[in-house]
Tab-separated table of C-alpha atoms (C1' of nucleotides) in Angstrom:
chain	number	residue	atom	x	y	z
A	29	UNK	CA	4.187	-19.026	-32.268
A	30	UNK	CA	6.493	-15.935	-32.965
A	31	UNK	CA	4.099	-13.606	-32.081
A	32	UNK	CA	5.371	-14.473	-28.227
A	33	UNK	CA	8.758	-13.303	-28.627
A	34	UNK	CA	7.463	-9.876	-30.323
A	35	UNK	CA	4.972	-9.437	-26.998
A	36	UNK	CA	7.988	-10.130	-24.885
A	37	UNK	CA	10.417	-7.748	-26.473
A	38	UNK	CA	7.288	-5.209	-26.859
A	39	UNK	CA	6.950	-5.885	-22.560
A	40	UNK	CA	10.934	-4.939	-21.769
A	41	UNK	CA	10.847	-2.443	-24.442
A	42	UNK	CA	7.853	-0.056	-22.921
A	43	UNK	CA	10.136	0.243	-19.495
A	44	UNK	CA	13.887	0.112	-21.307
A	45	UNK	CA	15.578	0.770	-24.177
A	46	UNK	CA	17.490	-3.233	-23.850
A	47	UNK	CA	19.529	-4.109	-26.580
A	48	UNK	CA	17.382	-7.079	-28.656
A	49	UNK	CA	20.597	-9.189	-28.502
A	50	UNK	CA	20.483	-8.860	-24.460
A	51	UNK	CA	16.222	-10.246	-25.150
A	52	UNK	CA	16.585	-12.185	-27.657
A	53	UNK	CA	19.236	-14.278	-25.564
A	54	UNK	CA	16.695	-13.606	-22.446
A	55	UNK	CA	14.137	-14.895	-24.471
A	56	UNK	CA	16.250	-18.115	-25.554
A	57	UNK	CA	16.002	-19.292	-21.779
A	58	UNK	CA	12.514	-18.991	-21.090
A	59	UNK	CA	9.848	-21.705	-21.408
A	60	UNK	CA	6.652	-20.588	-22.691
A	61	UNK	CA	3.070	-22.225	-21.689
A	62	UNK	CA	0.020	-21.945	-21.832
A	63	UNK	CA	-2.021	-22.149	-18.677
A	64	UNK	CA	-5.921	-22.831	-18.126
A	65	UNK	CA	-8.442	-20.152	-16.112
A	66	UNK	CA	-8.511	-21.132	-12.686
A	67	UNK	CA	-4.943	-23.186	-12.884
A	68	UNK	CA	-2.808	-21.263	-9.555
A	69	UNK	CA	0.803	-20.357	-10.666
A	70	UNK	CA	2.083	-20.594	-7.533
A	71	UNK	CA	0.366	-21.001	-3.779
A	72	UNK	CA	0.578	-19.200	-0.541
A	73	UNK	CA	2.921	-21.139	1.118
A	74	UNK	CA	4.206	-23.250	-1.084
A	75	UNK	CA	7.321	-23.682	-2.224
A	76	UNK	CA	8.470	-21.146	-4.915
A	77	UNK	CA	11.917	-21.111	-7.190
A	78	UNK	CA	10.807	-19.392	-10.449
A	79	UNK	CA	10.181	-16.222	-11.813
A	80	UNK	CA	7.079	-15.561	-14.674
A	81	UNK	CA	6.452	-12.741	-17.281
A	82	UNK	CA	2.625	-12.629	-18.258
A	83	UNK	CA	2.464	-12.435	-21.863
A	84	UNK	CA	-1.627	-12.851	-22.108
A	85	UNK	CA	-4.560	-13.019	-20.020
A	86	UNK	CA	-5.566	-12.427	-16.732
A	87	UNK	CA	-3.601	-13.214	-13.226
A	88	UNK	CA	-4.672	-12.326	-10.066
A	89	UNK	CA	-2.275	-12.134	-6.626
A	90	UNK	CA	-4.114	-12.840	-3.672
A	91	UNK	CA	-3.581	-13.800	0.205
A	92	UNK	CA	-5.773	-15.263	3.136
A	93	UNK	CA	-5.099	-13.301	5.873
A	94	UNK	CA	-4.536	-13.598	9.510
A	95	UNK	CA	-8.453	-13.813	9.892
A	96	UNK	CA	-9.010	-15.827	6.932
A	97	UNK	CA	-9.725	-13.285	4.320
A	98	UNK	CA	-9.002	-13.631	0.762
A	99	UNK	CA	-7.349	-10.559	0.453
A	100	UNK	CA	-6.639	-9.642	-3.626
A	101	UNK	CA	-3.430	-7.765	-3.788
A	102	UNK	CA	-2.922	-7.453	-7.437
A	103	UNK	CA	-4.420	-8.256	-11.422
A	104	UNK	CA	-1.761	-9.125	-14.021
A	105	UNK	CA	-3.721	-7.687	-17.402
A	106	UNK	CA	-1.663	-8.635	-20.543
A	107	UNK	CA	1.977	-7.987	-20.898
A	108	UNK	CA	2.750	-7.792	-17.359
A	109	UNK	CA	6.220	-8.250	-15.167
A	110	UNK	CA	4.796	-10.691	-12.106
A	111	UNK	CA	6.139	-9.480	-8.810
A	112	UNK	CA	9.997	-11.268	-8.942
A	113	UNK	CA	10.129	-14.583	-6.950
A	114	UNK	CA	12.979	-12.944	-4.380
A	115	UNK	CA	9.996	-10.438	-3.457
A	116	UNK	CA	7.514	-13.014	-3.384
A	117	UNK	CA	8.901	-15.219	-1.012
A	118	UNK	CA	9.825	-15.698	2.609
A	119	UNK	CA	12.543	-18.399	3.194
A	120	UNK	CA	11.582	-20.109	-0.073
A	121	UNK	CA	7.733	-19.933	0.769
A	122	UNK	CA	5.391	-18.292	-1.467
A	123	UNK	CA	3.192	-15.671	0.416
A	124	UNK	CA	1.040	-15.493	-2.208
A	125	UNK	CA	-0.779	-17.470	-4.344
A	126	UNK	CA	-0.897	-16.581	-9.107
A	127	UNK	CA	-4.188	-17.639	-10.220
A	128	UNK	CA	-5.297	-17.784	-13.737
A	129	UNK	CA	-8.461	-15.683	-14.245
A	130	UNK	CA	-8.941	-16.665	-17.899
A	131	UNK	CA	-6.154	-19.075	-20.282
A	132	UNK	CA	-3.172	-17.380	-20.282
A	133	UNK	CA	0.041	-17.265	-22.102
A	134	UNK	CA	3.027	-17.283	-19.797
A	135	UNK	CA	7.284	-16.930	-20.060
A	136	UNK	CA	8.525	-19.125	-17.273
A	137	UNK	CA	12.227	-19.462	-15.904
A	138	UNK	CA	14.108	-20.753	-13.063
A	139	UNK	CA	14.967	-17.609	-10.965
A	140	UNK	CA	18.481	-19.238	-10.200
A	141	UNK	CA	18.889	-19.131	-13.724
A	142	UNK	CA	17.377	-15.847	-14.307
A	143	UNK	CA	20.293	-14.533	-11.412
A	144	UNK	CA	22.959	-16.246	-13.230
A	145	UNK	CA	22.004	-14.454	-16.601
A	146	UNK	CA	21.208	-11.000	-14.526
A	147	UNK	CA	25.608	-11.265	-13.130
A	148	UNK	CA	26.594	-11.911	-16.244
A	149	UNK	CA	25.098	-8.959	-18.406
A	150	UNK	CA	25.083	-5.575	-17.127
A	151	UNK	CA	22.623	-3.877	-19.340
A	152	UNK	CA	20.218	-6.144	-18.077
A	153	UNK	CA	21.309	-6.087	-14.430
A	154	UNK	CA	20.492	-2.197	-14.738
A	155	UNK	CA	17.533	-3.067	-16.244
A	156	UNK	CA	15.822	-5.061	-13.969
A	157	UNK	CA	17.003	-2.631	-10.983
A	158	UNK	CA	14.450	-0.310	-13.199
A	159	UNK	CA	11.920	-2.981	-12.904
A	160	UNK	CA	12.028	-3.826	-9.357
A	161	UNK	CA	11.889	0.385	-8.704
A	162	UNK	CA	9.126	0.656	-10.881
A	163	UNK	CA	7.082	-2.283	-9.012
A	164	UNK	CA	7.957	-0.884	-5.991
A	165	UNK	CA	7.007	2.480	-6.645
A	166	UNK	CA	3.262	1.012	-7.681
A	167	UNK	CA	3.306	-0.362	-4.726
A	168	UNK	CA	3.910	3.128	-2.677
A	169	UNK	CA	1.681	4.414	-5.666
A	170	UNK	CA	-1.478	2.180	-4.319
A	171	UNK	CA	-0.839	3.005	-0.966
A	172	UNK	CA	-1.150	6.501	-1.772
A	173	UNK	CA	-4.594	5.751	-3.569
A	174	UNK	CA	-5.728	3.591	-0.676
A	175	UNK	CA	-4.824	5.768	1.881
A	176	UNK	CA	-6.082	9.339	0.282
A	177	UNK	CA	-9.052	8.456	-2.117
A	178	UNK	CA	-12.617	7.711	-1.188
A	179	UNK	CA	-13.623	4.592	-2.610
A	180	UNK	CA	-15.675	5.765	-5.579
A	181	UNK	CA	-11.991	7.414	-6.896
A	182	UNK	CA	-10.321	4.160	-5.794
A	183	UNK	CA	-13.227	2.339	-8.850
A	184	UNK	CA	-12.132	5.595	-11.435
A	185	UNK	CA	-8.457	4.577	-10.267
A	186	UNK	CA	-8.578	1.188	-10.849
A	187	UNK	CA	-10.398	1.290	-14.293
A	188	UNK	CA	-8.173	3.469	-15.649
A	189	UNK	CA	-5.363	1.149	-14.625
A	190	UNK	CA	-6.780	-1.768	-15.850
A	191	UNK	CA	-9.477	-0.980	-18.487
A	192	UNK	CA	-12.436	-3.694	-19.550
A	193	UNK	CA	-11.594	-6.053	-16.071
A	194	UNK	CA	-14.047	-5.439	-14.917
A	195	UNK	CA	-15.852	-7.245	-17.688
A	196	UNK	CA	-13.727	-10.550	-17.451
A	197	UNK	CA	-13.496	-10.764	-13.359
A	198	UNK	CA	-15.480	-11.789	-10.448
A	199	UNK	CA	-16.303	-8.531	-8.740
A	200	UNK	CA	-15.778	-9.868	-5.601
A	201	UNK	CA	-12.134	-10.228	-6.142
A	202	UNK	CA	-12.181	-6.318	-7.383
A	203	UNK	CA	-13.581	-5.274	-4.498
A	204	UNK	CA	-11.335	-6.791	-2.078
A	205	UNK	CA	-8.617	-5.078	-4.428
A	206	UNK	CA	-10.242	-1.939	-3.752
A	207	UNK	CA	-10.753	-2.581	0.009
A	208	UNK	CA	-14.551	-2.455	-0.188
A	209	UNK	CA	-17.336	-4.794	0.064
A	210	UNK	CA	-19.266	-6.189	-3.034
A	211	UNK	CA	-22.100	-4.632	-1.915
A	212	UNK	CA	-20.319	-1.469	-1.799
A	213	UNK	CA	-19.231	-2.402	-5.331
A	214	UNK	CA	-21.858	-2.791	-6.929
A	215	UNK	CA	-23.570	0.426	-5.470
A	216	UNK	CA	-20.801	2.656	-6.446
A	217	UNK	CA	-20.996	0.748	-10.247
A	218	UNK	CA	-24.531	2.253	-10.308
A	219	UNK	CA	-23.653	5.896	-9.866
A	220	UNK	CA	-23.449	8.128	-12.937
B	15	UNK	CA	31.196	8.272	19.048
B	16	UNK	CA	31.550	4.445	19.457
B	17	UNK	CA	28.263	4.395	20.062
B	18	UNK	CA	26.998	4.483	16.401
B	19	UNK	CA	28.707	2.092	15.171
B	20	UNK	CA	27.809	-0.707	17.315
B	21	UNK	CA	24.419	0.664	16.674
B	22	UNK	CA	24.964	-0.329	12.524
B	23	UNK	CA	25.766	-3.011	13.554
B	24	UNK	CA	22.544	-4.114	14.879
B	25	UNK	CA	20.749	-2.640	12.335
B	26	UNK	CA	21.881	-5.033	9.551
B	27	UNK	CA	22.354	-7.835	12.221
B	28	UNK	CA	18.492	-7.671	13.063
B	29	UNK	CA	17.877	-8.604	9.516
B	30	UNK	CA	21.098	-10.737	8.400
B	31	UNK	CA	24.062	-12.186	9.659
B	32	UNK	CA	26.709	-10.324	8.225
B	33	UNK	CA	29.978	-11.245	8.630
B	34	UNK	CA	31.593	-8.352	10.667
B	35	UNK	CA	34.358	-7.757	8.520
B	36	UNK	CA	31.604	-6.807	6.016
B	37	UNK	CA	29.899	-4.339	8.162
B	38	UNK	CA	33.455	-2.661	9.231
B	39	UNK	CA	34.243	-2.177	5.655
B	40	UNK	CA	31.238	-0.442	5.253
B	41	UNK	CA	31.084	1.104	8.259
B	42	UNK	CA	34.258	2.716	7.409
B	43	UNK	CA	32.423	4.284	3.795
B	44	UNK	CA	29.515	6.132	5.794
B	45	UNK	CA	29.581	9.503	7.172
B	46	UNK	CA	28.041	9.779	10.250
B	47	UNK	CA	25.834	13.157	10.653
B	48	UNK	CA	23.499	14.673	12.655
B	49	UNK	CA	20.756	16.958	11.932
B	50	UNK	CA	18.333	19.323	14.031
B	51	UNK	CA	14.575	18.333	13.700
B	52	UNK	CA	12.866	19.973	11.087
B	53	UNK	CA	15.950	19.324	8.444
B	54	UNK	CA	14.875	18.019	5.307
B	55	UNK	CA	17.448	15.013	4.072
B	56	UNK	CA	15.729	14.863	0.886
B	57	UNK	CA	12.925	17.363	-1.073
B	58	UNK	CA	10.520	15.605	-3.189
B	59	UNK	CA	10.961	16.943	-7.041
B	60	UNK	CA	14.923	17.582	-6.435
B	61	UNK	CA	18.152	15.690	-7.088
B	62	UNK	CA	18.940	12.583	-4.830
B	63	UNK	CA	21.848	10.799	-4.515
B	64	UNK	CA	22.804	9.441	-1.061
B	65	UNK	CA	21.766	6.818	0.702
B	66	UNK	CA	20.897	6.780	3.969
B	67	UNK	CA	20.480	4.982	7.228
B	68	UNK	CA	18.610	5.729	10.349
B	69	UNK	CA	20.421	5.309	13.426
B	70	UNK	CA	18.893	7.815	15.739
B	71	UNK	CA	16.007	9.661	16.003
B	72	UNK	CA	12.582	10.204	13.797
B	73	UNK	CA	12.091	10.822	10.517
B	74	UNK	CA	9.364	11.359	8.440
B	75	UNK	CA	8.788	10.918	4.534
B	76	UNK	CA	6.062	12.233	2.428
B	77	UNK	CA	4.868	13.465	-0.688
B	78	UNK	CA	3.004	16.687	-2.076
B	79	UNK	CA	0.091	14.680	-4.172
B	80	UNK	CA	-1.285	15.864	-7.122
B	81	UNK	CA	-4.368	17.223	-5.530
B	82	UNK	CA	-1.874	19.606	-2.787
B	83	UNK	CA	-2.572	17.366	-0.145
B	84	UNK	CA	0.892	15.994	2.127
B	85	UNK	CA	0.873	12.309	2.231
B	86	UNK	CA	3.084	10.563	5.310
B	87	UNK	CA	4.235	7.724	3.717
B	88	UNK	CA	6.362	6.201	6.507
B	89	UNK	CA	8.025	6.950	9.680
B	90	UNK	CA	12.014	5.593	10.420
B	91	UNK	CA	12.010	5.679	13.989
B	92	UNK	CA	15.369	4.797	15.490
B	93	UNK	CA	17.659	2.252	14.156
B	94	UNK	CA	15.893	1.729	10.433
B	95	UNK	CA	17.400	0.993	6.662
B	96	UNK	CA	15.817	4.019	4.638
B	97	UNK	CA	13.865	2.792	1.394
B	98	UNK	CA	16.704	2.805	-0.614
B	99	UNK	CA	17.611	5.239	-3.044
B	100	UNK	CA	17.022	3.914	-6.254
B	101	UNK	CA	13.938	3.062	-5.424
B	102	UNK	CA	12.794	6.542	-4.005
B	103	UNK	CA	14.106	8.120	-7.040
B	104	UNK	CA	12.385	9.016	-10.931
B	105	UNK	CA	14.734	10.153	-13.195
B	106	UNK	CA	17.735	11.347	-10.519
B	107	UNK	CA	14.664	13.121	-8.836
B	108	UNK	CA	13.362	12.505	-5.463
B	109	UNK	CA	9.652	11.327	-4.965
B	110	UNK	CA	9.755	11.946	-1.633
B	111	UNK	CA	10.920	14.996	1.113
B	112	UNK	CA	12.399	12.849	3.896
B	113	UNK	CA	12.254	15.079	6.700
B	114	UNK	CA	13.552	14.924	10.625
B	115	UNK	CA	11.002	15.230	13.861
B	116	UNK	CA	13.497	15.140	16.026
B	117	UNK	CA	17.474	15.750	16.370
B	118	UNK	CA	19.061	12.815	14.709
B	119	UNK	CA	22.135	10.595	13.592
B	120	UNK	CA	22.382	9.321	10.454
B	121	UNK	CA	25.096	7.840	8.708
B	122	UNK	CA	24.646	8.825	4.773
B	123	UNK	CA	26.595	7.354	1.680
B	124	UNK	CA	27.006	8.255	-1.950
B	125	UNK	CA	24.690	5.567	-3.854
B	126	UNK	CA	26.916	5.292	-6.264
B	127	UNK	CA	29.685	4.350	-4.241
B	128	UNK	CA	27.081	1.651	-2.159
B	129	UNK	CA	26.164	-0.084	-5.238
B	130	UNK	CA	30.457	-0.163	-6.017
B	131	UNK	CA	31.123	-1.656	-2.662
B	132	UNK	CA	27.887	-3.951	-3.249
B	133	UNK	CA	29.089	-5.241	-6.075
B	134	UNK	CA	32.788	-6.194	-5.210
B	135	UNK	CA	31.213	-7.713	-1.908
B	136	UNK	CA	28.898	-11.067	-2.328
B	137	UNK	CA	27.971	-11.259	0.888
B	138	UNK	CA	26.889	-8.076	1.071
B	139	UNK	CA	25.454	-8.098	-2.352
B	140	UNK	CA	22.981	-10.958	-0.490
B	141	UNK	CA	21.922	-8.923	2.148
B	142	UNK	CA	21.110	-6.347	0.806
B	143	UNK	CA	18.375	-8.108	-1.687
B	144	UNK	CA	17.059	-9.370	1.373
B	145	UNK	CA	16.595	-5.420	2.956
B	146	UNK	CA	14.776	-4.996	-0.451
B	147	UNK	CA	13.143	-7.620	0.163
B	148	UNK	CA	11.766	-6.893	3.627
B	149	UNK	CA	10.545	-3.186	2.384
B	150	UNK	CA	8.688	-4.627	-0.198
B	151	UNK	CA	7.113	-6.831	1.797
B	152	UNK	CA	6.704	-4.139	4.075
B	153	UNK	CA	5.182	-2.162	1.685
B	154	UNK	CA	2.511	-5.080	0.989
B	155	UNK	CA	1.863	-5.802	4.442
B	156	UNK	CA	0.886	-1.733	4.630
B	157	UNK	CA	-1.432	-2.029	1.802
B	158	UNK	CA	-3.298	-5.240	3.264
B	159	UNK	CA	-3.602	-3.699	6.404
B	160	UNK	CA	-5.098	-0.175	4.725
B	161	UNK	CA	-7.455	-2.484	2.381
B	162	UNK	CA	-8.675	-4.725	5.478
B	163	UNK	CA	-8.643	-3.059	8.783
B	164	UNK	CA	-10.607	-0.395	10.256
B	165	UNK	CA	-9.289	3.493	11.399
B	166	UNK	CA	-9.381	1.748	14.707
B	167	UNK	CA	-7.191	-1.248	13.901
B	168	UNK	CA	-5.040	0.563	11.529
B	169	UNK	CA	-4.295	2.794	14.667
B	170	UNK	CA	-3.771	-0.483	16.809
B	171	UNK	CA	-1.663	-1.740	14.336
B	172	UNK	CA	0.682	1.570	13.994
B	173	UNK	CA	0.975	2.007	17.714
B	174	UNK	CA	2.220	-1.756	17.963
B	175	UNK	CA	4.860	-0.836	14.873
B	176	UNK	CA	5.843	2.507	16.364
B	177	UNK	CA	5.841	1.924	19.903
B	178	UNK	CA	5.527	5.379	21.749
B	179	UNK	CA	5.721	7.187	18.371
B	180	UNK	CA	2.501	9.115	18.962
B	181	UNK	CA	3.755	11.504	22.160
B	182	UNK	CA	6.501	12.808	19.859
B	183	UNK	CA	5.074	13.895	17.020
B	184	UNK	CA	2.108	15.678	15.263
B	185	UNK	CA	-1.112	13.737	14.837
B	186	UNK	CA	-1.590	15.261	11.731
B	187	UNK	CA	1.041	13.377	10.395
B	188	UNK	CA	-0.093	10.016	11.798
B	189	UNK	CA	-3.861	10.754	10.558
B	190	UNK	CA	-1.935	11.033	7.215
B	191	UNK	CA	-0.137	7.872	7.502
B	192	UNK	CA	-3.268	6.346	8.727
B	193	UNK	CA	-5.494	7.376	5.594
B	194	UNK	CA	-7.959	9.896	8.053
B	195	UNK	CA	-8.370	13.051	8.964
B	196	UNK	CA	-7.127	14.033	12.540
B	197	UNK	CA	-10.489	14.869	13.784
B	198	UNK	CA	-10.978	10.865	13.333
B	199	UNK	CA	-7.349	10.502	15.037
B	200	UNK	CA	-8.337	12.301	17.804
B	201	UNK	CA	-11.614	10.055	18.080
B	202	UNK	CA	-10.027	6.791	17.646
B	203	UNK	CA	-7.916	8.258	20.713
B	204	UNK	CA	-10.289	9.035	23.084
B	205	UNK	CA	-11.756	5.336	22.995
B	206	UNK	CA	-10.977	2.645	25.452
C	7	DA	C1'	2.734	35.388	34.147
C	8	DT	C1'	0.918	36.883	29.766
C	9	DT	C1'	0.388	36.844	25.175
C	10	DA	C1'	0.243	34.836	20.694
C	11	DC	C1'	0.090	30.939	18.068
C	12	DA	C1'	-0.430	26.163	16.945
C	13	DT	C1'	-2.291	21.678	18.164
C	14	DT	C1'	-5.764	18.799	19.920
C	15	DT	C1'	-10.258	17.818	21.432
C	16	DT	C1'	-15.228	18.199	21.290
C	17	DA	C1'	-19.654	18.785	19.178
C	18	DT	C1'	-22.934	18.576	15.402
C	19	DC	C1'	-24.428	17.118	11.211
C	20	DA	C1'	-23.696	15.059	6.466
C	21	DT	C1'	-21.818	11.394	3.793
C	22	DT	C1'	-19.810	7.082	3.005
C	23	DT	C1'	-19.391	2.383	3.781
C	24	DG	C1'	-20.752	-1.954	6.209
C	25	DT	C1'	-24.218	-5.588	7.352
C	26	DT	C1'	-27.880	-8.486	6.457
C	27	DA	C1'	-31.256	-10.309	3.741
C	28	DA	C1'	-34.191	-10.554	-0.158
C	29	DT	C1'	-34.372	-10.322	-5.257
C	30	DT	C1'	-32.833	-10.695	-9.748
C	31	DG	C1'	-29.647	-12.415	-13.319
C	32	DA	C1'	-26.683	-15.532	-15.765
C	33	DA	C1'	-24.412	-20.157	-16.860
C	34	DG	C1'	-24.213	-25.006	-16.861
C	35	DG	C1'	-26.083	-29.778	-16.077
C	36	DC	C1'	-29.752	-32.689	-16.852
D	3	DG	C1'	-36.550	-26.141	-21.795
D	4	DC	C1'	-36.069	-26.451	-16.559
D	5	DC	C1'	-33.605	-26.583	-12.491
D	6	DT	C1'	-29.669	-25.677	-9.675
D	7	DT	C1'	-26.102	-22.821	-8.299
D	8	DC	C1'	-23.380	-18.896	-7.985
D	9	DA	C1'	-22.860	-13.889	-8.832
D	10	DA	C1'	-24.678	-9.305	-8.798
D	11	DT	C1'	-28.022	-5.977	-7.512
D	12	DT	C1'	-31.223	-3.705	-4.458
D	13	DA	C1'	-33.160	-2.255	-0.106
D	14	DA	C1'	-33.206	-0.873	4.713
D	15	DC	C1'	-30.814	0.081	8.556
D	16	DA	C1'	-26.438	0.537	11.462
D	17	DA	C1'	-21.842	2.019	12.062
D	18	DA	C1'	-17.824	4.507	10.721
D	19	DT	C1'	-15.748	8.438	8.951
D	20	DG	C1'	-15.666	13.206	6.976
D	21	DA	C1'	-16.453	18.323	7.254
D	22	DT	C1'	-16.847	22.386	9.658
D	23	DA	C1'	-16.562	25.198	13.466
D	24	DA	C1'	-15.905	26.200	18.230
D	25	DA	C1'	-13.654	25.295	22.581
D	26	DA	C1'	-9.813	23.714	25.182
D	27	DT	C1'	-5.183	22.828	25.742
D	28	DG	C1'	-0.234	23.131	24.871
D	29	DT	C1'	4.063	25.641	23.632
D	30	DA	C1'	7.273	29.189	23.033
D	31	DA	C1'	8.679	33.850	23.428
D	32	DT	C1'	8.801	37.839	25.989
DNA sequence: ATTACATTTTATCATTTGTTAATTGAAGGC
DNA sequence: GCCTTCAATTAACAAATGATAAAATGTAAT
């Protein structure tokens, strides 16, 4: 359906002003699918070679640990850029593993591909060095949280991020995002 | 001195093989400094546009947050690639004071003449998507480890990072780094 | 050596979070 | 509908961390 393309452009538009010749081209690469809850994207150490733009539903980025924890490190909630392949992986291995939490609607593209398209137009090249700051910066932006907030902010945090979740996802994978127990959780979802 | 060179040159060799050639030409870009602990390289909220690489000393970055409180971010603690400019920046404007705890020796660049010599060099264009790479990563690895370990571990954990670290400079600042306060610090110290 | 000042440790008590286990709730298969 | 299974809540207690203040120690200047 259309309506894809005018979530995409809506997705690059809300972090750059892109020319829609420059998406509209972008757009002519891309494969879209539609994936089932519970399908994984990609998997922790796995081979990995393309790059994904969430365009509906719900993702979630998790790891198992050194001690065998499932550690969530990230929810995809609608339009979302997913963390770029070249930051995902180590010597072609995935470190993480993309599940679905509900269906989802997905733009997929080899990321060989996506680099040749990125050398040969500049606007976008600029563009996605605005991308990759921004996702980094979230990153240094949850540390922050983690590091300074008690975990009942952390909750406050994390549901003004990503409003209603919390009505669509297994709390256990929230709480691991928020580096608490589901015990803790659930207590902290009773207060006020 | 001769000295700082070869030690750039083990910098980017720890992470990438680099053809030498490469790292001359660059070499031969940088301005090698140094500055007196206490010096900041950087002030969060003002104009940024060098980049930067450790090749000497300690350094310290860290943000005012919005509640007043200093967050310690990260230590560079002798030979280290700074996060990267572009990704430290909002707008031109620095997110971070970078700051030195001791004497050091930097060699600093304009990042607008980097991203030239990046983009006329492939090689180079390579490794340094692979830097990015690793302080991602980095940055993901710190979050796990804040989500998932105890004060106790996280200490463990820093001391194995930043061998030594903790007889040069102020435990307030590690507490910081470590998400507690420095009365906890000083507990975690006294055991074992 | 003495003073002044800043940093670190110690002590006490309050609060938060973890652990374990029992209880309740919700969803799907039969 | 009833049972099974998994998820979420509750409870009771233990452990970890925070907050505050006082004591001890370290550092730099004179």
């Amino acid at each position: 359906m259309e309506d894809t393309k005018v979530i995409f452009i809506e997705l690059f538009r809300s972090y750059t002003d892109l020319p829609l010749q420059s998406l509209d081209e972008l757009f002519s690469l891309l494969k879209i699918r539609t994936i089932n809850k519970g399908t994984d994207l990609v998997y922790q150490g796995k081979s990995s070679t393309k790059d994904y733009f969430l365009l509906n539903g719900i993702l979630r980025e998790f790891l198992i640990d050194d001690n065998g924890n499932e550690v969530t490190v990230n929810f995809y909630y609608n339009q979302s850029f997913i963390t770029p392949n070249f930051c995902r992986i180590e010597n072609k291995i995935s470190s993480f593993t993309i599940q679905a939490l509900s269906n989802c609607v997905i733009a997929e593209i080899e990321s060989a591909e996506l680099e040749k398209y990125r050398n040969r137009n500049v606007v976008f090249f600029n563009a996605s060095a605005l991308i990759i700051t921004k996702l980094f910066k979230d990153n240094i932006e949850r540390q922050i949280v983690q590091a300074t907030y008690s975990a009942k902010k952390r909750l406050e945090q994390f549901r003004a991020k990503f409003p209603g979740i919390e009505n669509y996802v297994p709390h256990s994978f929230i709480a691991s995002y928020l580096g608490i127990t589901n015990v803790s959780l659930s207590r902290l979802r009773k207060l006020k």
